[in-house]
mmCIF file of C-alpha atoms and ligand atoms in Angstrom:
data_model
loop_
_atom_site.group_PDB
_atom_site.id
_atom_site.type_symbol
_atom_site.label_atom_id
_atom_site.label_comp_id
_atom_site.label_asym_id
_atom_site.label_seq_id
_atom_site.Cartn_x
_atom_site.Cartn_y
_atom_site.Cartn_z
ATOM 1 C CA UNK P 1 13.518 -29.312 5.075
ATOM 2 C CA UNK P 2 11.961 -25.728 5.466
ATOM 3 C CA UNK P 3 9.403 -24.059 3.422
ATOM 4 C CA UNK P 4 9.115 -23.213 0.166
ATOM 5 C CA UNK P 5 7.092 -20.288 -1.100
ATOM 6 C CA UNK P 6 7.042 -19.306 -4.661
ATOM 7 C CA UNK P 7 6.508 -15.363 -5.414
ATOM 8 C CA UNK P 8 5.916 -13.528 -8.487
ATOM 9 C CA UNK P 9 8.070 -10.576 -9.099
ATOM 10 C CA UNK P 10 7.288 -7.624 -11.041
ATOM 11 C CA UNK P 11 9.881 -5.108 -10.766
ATOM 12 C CA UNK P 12 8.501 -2.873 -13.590
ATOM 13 C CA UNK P 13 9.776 0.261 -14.576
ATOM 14 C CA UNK P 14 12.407 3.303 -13.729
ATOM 15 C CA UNK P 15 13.649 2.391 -10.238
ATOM 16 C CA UNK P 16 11.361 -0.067 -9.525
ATOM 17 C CA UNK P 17 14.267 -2.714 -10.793
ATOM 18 C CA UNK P 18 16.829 -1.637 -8.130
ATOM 19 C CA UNK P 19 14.260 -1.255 -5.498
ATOM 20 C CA UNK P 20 13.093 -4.534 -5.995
ATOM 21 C CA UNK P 21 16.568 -6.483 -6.175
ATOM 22 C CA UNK P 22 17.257 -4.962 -2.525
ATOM 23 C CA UNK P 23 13.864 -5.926 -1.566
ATOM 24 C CA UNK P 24 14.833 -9.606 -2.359
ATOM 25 C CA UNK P 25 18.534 -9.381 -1.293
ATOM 26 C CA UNK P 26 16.438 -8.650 2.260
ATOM 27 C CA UNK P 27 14.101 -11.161 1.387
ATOM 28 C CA UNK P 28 16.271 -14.163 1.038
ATOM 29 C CA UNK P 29 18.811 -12.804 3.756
ATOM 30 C CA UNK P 30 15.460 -13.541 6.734
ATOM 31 C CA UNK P 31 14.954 -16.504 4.720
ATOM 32 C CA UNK P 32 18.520 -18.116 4.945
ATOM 33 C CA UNK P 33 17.970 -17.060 8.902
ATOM 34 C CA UNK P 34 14.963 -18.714 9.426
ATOM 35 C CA UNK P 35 15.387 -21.760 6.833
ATOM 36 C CA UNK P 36 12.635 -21.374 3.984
ATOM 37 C CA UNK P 37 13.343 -20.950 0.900
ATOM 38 C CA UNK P 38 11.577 -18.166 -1.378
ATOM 39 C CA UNK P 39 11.385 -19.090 -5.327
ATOM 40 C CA UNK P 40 11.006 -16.404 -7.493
ATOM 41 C CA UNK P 41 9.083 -16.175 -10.883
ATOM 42 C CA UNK P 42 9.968 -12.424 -12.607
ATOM 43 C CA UNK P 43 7.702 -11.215 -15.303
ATOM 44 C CA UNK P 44 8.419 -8.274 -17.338
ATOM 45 C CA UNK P 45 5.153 -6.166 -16.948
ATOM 46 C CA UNK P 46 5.998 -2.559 -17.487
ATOM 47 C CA UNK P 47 6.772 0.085 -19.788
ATOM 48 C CA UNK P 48 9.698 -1.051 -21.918
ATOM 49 C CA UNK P 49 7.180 -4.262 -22.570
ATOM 50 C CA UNK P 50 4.583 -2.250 -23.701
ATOM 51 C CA UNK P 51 6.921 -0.149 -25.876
ATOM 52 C CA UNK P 52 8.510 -2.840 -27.788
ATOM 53 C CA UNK P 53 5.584 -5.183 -27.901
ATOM 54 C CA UNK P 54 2.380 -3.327 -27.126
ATOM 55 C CA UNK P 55 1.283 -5.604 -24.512
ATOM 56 C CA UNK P 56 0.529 -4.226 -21.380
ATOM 57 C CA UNK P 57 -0.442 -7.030 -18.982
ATOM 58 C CA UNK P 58 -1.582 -10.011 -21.135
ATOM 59 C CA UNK P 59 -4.306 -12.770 -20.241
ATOM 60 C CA UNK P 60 -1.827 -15.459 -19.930
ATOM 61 C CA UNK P 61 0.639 -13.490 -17.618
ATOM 62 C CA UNK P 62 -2.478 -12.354 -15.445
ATOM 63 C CA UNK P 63 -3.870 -16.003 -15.187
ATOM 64 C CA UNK P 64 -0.245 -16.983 -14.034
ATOM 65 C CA UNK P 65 -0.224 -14.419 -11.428
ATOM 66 C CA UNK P 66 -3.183 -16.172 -9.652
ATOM 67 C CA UNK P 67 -1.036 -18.960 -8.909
ATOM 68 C CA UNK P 68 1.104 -17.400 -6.068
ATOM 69 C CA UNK P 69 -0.420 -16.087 -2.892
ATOM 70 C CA UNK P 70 1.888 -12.624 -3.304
ATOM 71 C CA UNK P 71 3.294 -10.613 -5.853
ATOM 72 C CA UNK P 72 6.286 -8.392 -5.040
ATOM 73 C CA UNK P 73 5.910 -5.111 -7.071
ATOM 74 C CA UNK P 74 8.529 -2.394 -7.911
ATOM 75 C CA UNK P 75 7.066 0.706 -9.850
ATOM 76 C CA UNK P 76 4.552 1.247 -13.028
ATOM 77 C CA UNK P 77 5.142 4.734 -15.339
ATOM 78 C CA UNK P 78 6.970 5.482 -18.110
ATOM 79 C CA UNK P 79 7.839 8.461 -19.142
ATOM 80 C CA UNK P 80 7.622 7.693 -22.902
ATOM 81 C CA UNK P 81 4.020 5.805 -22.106
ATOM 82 C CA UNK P 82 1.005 8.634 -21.913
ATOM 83 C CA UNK P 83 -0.146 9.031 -17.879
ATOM 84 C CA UNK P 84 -2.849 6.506 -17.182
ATOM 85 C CA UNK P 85 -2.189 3.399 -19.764
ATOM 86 C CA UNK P 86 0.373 1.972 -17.407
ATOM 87 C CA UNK P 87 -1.118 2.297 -14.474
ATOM 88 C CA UNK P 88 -5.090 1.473 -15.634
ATOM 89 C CA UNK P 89 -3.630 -1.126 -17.360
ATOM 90 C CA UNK P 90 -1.138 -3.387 -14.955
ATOM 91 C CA UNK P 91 -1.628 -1.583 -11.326
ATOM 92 C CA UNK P 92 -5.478 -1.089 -11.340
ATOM 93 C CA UNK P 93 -6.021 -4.437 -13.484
ATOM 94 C CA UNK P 94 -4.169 -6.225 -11.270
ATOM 95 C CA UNK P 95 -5.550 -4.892 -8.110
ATOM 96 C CA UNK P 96 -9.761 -5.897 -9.896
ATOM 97 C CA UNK P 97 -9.149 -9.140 -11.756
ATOM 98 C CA UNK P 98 -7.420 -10.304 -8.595
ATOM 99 C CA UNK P 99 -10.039 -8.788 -6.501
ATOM 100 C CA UNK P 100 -7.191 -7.164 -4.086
ATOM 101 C CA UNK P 101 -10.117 -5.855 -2.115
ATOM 102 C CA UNK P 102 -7.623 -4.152 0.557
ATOM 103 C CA UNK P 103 -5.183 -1.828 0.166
ATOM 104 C CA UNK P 104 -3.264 -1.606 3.203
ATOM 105 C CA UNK P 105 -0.898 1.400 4.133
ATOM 106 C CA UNK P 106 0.671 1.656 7.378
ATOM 107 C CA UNK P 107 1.683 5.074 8.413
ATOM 108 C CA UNK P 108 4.360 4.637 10.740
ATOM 109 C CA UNK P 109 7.271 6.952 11.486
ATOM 110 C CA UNK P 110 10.836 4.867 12.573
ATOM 111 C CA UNK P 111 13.045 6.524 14.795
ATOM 112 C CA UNK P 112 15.229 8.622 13.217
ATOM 113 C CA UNK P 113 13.510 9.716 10.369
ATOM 114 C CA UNK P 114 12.513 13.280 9.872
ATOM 115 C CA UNK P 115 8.840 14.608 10.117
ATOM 116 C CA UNK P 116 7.446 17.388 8.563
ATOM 117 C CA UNK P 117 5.315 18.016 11.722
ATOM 118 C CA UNK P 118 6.464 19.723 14.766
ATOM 119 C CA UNK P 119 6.858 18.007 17.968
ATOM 120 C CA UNK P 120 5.746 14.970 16.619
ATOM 121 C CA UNK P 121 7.678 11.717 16.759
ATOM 122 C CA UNK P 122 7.194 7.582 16.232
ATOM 123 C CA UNK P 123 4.753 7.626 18.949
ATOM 124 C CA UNK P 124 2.616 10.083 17.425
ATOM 125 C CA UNK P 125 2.571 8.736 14.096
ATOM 126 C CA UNK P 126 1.767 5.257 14.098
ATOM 127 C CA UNK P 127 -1.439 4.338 11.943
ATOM 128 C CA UNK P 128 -2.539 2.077 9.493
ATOM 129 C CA UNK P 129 -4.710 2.997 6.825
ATOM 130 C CA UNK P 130 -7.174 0.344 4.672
ATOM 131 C CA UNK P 131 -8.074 1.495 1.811
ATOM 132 C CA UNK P 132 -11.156 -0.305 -0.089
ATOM 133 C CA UNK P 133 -9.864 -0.872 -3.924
ATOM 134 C CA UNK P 134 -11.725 -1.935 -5.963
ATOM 135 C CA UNK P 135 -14.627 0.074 -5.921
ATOM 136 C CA UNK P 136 -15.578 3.715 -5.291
ATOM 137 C CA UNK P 137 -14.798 6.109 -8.179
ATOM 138 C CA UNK P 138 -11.920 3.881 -9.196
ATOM 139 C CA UNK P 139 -14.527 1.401 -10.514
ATOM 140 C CA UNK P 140 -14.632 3.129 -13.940
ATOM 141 C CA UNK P 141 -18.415 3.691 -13.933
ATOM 142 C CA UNK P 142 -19.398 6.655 -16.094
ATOM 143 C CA UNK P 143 -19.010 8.236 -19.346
ATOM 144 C CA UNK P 144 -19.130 11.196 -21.570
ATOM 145 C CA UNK P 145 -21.058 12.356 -24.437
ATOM 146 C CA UNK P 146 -20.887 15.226 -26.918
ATOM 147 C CA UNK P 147 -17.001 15.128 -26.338
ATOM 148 C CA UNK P 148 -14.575 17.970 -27.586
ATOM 149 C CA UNK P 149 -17.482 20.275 -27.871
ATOM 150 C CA UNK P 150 -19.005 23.163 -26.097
ATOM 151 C CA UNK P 151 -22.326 20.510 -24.654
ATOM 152 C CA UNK P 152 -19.499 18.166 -23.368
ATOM 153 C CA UNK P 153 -20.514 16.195 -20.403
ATOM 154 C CA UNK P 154 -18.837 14.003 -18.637
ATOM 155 C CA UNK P 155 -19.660 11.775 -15.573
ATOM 156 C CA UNK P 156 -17.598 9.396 -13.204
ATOM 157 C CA UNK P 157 -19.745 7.473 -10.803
ATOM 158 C CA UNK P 158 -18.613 6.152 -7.353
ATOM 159 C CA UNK P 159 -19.824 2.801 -6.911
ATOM 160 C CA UNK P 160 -20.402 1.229 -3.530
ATOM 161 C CA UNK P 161 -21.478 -2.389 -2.798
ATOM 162 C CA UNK P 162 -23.096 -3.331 0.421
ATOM 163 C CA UNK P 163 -20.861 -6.951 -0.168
ATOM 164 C CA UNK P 164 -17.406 -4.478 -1.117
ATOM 165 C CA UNK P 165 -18.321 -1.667 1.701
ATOM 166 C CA UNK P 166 -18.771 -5.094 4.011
ATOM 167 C CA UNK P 167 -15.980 -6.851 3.088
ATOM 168 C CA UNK P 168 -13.509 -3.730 3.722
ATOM 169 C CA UNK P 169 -15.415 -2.937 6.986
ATOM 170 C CA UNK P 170 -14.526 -6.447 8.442
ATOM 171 C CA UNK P 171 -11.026 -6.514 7.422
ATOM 172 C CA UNK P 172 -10.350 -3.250 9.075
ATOM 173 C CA UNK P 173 -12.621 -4.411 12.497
ATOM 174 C CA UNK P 174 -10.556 -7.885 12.337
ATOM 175 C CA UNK P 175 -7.073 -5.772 11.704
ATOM 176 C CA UNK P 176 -7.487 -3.325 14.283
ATOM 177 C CA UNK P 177 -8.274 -6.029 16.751
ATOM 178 C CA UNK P 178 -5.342 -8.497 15.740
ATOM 179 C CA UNK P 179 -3.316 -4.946 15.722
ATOM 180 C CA UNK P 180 -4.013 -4.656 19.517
ATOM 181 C CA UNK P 181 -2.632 -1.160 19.933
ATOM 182 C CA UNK P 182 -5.513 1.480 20.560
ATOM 183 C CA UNK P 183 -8.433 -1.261 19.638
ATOM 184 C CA UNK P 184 -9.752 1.890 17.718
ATOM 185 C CA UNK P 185 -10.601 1.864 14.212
ATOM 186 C CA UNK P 186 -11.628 5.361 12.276
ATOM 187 C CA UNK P 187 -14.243 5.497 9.502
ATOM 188 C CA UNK P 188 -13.217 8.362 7.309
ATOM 189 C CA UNK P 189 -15.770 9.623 4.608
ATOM 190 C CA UNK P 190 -17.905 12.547 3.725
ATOM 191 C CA UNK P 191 -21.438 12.101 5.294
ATOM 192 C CA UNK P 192 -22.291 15.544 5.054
ATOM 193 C CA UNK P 193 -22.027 15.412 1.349
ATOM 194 C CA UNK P 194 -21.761 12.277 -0.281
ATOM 195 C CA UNK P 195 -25.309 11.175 1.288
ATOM 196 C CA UNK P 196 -25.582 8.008 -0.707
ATOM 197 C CA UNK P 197 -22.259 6.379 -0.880
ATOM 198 C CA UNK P 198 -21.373 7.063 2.481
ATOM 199 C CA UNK P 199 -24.422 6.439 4.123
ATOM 200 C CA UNK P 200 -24.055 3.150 3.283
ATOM 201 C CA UNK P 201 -20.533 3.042 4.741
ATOM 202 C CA UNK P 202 -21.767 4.133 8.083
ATOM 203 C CA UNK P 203 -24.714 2.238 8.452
ATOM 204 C CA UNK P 204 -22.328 -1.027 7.648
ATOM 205 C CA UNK P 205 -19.951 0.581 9.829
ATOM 206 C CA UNK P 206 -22.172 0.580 13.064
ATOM 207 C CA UNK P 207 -23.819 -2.224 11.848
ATOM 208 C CA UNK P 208 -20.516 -4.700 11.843
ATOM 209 C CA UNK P 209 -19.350 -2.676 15.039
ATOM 210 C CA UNK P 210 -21.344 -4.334 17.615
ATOM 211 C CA UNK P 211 -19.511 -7.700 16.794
ATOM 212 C CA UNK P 212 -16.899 -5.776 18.175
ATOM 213 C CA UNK P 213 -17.558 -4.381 21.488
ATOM 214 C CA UNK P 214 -13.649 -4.105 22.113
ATOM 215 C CA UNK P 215 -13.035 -1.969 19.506
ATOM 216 C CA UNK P 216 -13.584 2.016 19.866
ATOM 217 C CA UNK P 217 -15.327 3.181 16.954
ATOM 218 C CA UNK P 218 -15.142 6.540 15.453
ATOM 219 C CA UNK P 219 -16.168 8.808 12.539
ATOM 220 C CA UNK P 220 -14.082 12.306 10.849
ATOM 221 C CA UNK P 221 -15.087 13.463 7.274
ATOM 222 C CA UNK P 222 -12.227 13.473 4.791
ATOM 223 C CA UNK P 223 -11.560 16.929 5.287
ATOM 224 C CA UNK P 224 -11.171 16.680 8.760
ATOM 225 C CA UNK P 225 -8.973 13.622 8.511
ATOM 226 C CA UNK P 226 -6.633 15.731 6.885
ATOM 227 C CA UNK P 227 -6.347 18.054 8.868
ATOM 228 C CA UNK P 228 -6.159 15.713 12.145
ATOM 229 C CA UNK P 229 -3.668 13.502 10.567
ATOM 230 C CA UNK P 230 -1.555 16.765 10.561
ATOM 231 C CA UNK P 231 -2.385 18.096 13.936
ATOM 232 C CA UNK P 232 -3.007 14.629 15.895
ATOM 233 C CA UNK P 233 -1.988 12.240 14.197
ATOM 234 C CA UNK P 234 -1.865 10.099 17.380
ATOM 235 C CA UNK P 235 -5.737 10.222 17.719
ATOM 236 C CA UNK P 236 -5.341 7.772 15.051
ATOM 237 C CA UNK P 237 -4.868 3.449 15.301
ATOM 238 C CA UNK P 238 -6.700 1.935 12.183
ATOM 239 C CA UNK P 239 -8.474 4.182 9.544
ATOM 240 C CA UNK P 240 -11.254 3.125 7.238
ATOM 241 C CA UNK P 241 -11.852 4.768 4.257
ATOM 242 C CA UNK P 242 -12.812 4.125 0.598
ATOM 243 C CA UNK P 243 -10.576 4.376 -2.711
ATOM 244 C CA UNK P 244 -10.359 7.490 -3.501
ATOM 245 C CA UNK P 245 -10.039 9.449 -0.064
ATOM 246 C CA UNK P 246 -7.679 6.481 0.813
ATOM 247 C CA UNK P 247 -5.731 7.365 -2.361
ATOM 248 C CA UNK P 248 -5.099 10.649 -0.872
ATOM 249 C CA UNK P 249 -4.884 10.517 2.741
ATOM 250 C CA UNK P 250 -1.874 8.175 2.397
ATOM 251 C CA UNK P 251 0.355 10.656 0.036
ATOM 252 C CA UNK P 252 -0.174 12.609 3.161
ATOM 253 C CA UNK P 253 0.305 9.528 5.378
ATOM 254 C CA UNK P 254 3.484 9.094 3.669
ATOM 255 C CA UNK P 255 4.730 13.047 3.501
ATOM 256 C CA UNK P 256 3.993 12.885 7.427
ATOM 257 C CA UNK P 257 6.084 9.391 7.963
ATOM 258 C CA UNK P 258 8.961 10.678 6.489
ATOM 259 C CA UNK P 259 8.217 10.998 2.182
ATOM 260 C CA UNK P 260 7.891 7.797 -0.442
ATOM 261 C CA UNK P 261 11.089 6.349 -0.131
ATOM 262 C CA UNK P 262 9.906 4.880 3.154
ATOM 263 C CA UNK P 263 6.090 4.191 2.562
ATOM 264 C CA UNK P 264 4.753 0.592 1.470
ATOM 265 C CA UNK P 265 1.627 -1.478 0.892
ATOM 266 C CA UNK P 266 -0.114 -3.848 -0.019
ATOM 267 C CA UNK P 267 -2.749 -5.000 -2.109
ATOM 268 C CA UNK P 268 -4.432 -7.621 -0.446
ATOM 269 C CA UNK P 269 -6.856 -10.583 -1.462
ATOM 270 C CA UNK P 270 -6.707 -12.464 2.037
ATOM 271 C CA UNK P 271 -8.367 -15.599 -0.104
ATOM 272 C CA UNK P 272 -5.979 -15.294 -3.244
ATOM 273 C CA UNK P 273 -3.165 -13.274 -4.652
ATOM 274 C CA UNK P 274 -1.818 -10.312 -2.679
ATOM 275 C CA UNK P 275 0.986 -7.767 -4.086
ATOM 276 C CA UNK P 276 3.168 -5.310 -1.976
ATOM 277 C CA UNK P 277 4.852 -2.252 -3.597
ATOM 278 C CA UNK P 278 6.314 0.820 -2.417
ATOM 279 C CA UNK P 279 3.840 3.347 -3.082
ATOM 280 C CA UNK P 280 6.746 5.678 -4.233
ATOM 281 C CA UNK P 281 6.407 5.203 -7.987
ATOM 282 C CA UNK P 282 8.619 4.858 -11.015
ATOM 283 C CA UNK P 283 10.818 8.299 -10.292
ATOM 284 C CA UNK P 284 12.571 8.017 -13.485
ATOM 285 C CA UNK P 285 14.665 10.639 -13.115
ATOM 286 C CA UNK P 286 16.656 8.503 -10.012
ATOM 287 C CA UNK P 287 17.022 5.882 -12.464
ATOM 288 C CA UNK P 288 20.162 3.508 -12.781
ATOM 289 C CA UNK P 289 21.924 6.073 -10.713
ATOM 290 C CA UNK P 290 21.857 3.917 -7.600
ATOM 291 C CA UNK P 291 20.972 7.052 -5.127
ATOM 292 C CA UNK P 292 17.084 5.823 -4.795
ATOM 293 C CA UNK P 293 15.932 4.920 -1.196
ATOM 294 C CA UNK P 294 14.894 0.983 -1.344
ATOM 295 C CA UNK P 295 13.351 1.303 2.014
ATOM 296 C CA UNK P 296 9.827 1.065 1.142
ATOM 297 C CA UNK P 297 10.612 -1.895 -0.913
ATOM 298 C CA UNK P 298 11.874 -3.626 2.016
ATOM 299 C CA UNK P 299 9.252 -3.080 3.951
ATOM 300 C CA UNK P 300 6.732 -4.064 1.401
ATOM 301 C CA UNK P 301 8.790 -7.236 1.127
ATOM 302 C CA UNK P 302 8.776 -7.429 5.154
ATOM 303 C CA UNK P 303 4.891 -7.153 4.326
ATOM 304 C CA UNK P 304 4.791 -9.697 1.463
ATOM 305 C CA UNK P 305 6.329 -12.467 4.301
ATOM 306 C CA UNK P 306 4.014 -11.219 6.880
ATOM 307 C CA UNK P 307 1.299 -12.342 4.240
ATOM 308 C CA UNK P 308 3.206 -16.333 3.700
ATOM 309 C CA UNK P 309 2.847 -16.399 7.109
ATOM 310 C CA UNK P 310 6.555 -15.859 8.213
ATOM 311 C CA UNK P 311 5.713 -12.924 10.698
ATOM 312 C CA UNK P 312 8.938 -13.675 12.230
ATOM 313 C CA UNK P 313 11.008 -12.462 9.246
ATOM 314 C CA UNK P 314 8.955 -9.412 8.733
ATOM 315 C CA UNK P 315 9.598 -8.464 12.185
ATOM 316 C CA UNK P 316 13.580 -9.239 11.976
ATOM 317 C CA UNK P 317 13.488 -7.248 8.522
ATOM 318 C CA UNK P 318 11.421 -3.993 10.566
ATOM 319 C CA UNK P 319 13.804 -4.625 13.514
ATOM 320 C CA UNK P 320 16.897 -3.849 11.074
ATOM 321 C CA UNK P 321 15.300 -1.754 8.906
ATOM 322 C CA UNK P 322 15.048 0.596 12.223
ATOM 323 C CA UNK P 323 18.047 -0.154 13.334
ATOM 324 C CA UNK P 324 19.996 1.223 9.963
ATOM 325 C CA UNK P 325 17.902 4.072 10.010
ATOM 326 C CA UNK P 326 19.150 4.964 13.567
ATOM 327 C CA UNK P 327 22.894 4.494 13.177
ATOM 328 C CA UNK P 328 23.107 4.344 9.128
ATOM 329 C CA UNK P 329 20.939 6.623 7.080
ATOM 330 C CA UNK P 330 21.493 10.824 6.925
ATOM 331 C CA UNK P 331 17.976 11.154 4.914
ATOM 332 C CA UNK P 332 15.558 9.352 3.086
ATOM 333 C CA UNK P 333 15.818 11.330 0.736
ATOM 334 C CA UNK P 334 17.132 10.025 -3.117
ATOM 335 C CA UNK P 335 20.751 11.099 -3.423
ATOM 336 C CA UNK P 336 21.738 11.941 0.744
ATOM 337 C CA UNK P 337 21.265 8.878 2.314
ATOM 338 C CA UNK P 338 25.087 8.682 2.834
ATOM 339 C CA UNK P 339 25.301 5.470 0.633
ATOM 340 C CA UNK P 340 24.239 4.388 -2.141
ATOM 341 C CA UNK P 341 20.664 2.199 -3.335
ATOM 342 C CA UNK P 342 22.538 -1.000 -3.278
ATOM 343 C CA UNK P 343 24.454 -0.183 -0.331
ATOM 344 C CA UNK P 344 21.523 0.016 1.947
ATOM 345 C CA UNK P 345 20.169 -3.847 0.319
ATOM 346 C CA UNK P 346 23.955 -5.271 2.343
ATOM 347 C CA UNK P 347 23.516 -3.204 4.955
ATOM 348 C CA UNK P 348 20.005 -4.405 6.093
ATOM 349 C CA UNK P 349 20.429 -7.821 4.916
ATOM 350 C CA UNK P 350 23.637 -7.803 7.341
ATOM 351 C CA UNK P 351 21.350 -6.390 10.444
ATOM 352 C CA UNK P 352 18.999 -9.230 9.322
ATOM 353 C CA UNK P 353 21.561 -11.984 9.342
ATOM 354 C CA UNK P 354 23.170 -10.859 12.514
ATOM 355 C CA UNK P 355 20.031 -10.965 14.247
HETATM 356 C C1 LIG I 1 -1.575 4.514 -5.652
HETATM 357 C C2 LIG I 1 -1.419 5.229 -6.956
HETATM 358 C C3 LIG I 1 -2.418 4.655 -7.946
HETATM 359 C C4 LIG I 1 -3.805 4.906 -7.384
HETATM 360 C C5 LIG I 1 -2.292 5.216 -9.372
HETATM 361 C C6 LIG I 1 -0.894 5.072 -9.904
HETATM 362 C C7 LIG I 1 -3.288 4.596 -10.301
HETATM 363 O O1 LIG I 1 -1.548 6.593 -6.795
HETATM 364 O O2 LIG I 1 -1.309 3.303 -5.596
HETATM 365 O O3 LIG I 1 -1.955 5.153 -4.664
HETATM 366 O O4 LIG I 1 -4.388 5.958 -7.622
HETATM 367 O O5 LIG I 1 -4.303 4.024 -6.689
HETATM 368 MN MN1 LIG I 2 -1.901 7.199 -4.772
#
């Protein structure tokens, strides 16, 4: 008998539902092909929850979580839930208590797709970003005083462990040498500026780097990265960088690699619980209306099996998922793909089946 693997789903709110019931349609179509079985747990973590209840991601549900070794994620934000409880509350909880240390973004255009940069294509733009997350200014460090008045002051802290900036460091050496594509990993930060935090991160940096004489190291400050990743993107293999600039390189990542409905990742914990989303969000205003692009979900899926340790289905789910693209899809955009949400869940999961 095959493998079993049990995952916990969390397709939370707007079109995070119908993104995620492609994602598994995908899911279980590689899984009938190769002969494991996937077993499913859903929990209804989201905004509706929180509405009718007032519980945003409760103890017991969070201690269940720990159980699996992945999570498959749809979308948090409501638009009836004030910006920031949602996604403080499940998304950023989530990615601390289970000490997803990694957030892992690949930037990688598929044939086919547009690009907002000229004369650029897939060979170009093909890059993986790891993000540290669970530190940096996303730690929550800080406070205010004297609030609402004119002697307000408020402070928010980056905080930067030599054990976090470490453990992030590593991953990304390990990664870019098990990625085996320019053996060139990137540290991106702000040196000139941030003199503490990122002095730290480059000291680390050049520290860990001569374990790994095959690996090219490099440096750009955030700004720069920027504007490389729009210029050259193909200087780039494996960039390092901490929360918050890796928050918003990769919306760039993602604008460059053809917008959100194609961009995934995953929040990794490579000695406990991992979860992959699409990084697209809740876009409510696609919702139930069966025009959103489930792409990114099936990647992130393709991601989530690369994590069980089927690489072989996450390569058979990329292989069709490029495939489609090529002979199937108009745009990625919501709305002119040329079919519709659920279509594009058969189509892939009949590329998949068909080998
Ligand atoms: C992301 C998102 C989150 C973040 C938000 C929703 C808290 O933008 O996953 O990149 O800032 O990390
Ligand atoms: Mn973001």
């Amino acid at each position: 008998m095959g493998k079993e693997y049990n995952v916990a789903v969390m397709p939370g709110d707007g079109t995070g539902p119908e993104v995620v019931a492609e994602g598994l349609k995908v899911l279980d179509a590689a899984a009938g092909v190769l002969g494991f079985t996937l077993r499913y747990t859903h929990y209804d973590i989201g905004g509706e929850r929180y509405k009718k209840t007032g519980e945003i991601l409760p103890d017991s549900v969070l201690n269940e979580l720990r159980q699996f070794k992945a999570i498959f994620l749809g979308a948090i934000g409501h638009p009836d839930v004030k910006p920031g409880i949602l996604e403080k509350g499940i998304l950023l909880r989530t990615r601390f208590e289970l000490d997803q240390y990694i957030n892992l973004r690949p930037v990688k255009l598929y044939e086919g797709v547009d690009t907002p940069l000229k004369n650029k294509g897939p060979k170009e733009i093909d890059f993986v970003v790891v993000r540290e997350n669970t530190e940096g200014l996303y730690a929550g460090a800080g406070g205010c005083l004297k609030k609402g008045t004119k002697d307000e002051v408020a402070i928010q802290e980056s905080i930067n462990t030599r054990k976090g900036v470490e453990r992030c460091l590593r991953y990304a050496f390990e990664y870019t040498k098990k990625r085996n594509k320019d053996n060139k990993l990137t540290l991106c930060g702000k040196t000139n500026v941030l003199t503490f935090a990122f002095d730290l991160w480059e000291r680390a940096f050049h520290e860990i780097a001569t374990e790994y004489p095959g690996i090219k190291t490099d440096y750009a400050h955030v700004d720069a990265t920027c504007m490389w990743m729009v210029k050259n993107p193909e200087w780039f293999d494996v960039i390092v960088t901490d929360n918050m600039f890796g928050d918003i390189i990769t919306d760039l990542g993602a604008m460059i690699q053809g917008g959100m409905g194609i961009a995934c990742g995953g929040n990794i914990n490579p000695e406990g619980t991992s979860m992959f989303e699409p990084i697209g969000g809740s876009a409510p205003k696609y919702t139930g209306k069966n025009v959103i692009n489930p792409l990114a979900a099936i990647t992130a899926g393709a991601m989530l099996l690369d994590c069980l340790g089927e690489s072989k289905a996450a390569q058979m789910i990329e292989a069709a998922v490029q495939k489609a693209i090529k002979k199937n899809f108009k745009s990625m955009d919501a709305g002119k793909m040329g079919m519709g949400t659920s279509d594009v869940g058969d189509l892939i999961a009949r590329y998949v089946m068909a080998g």
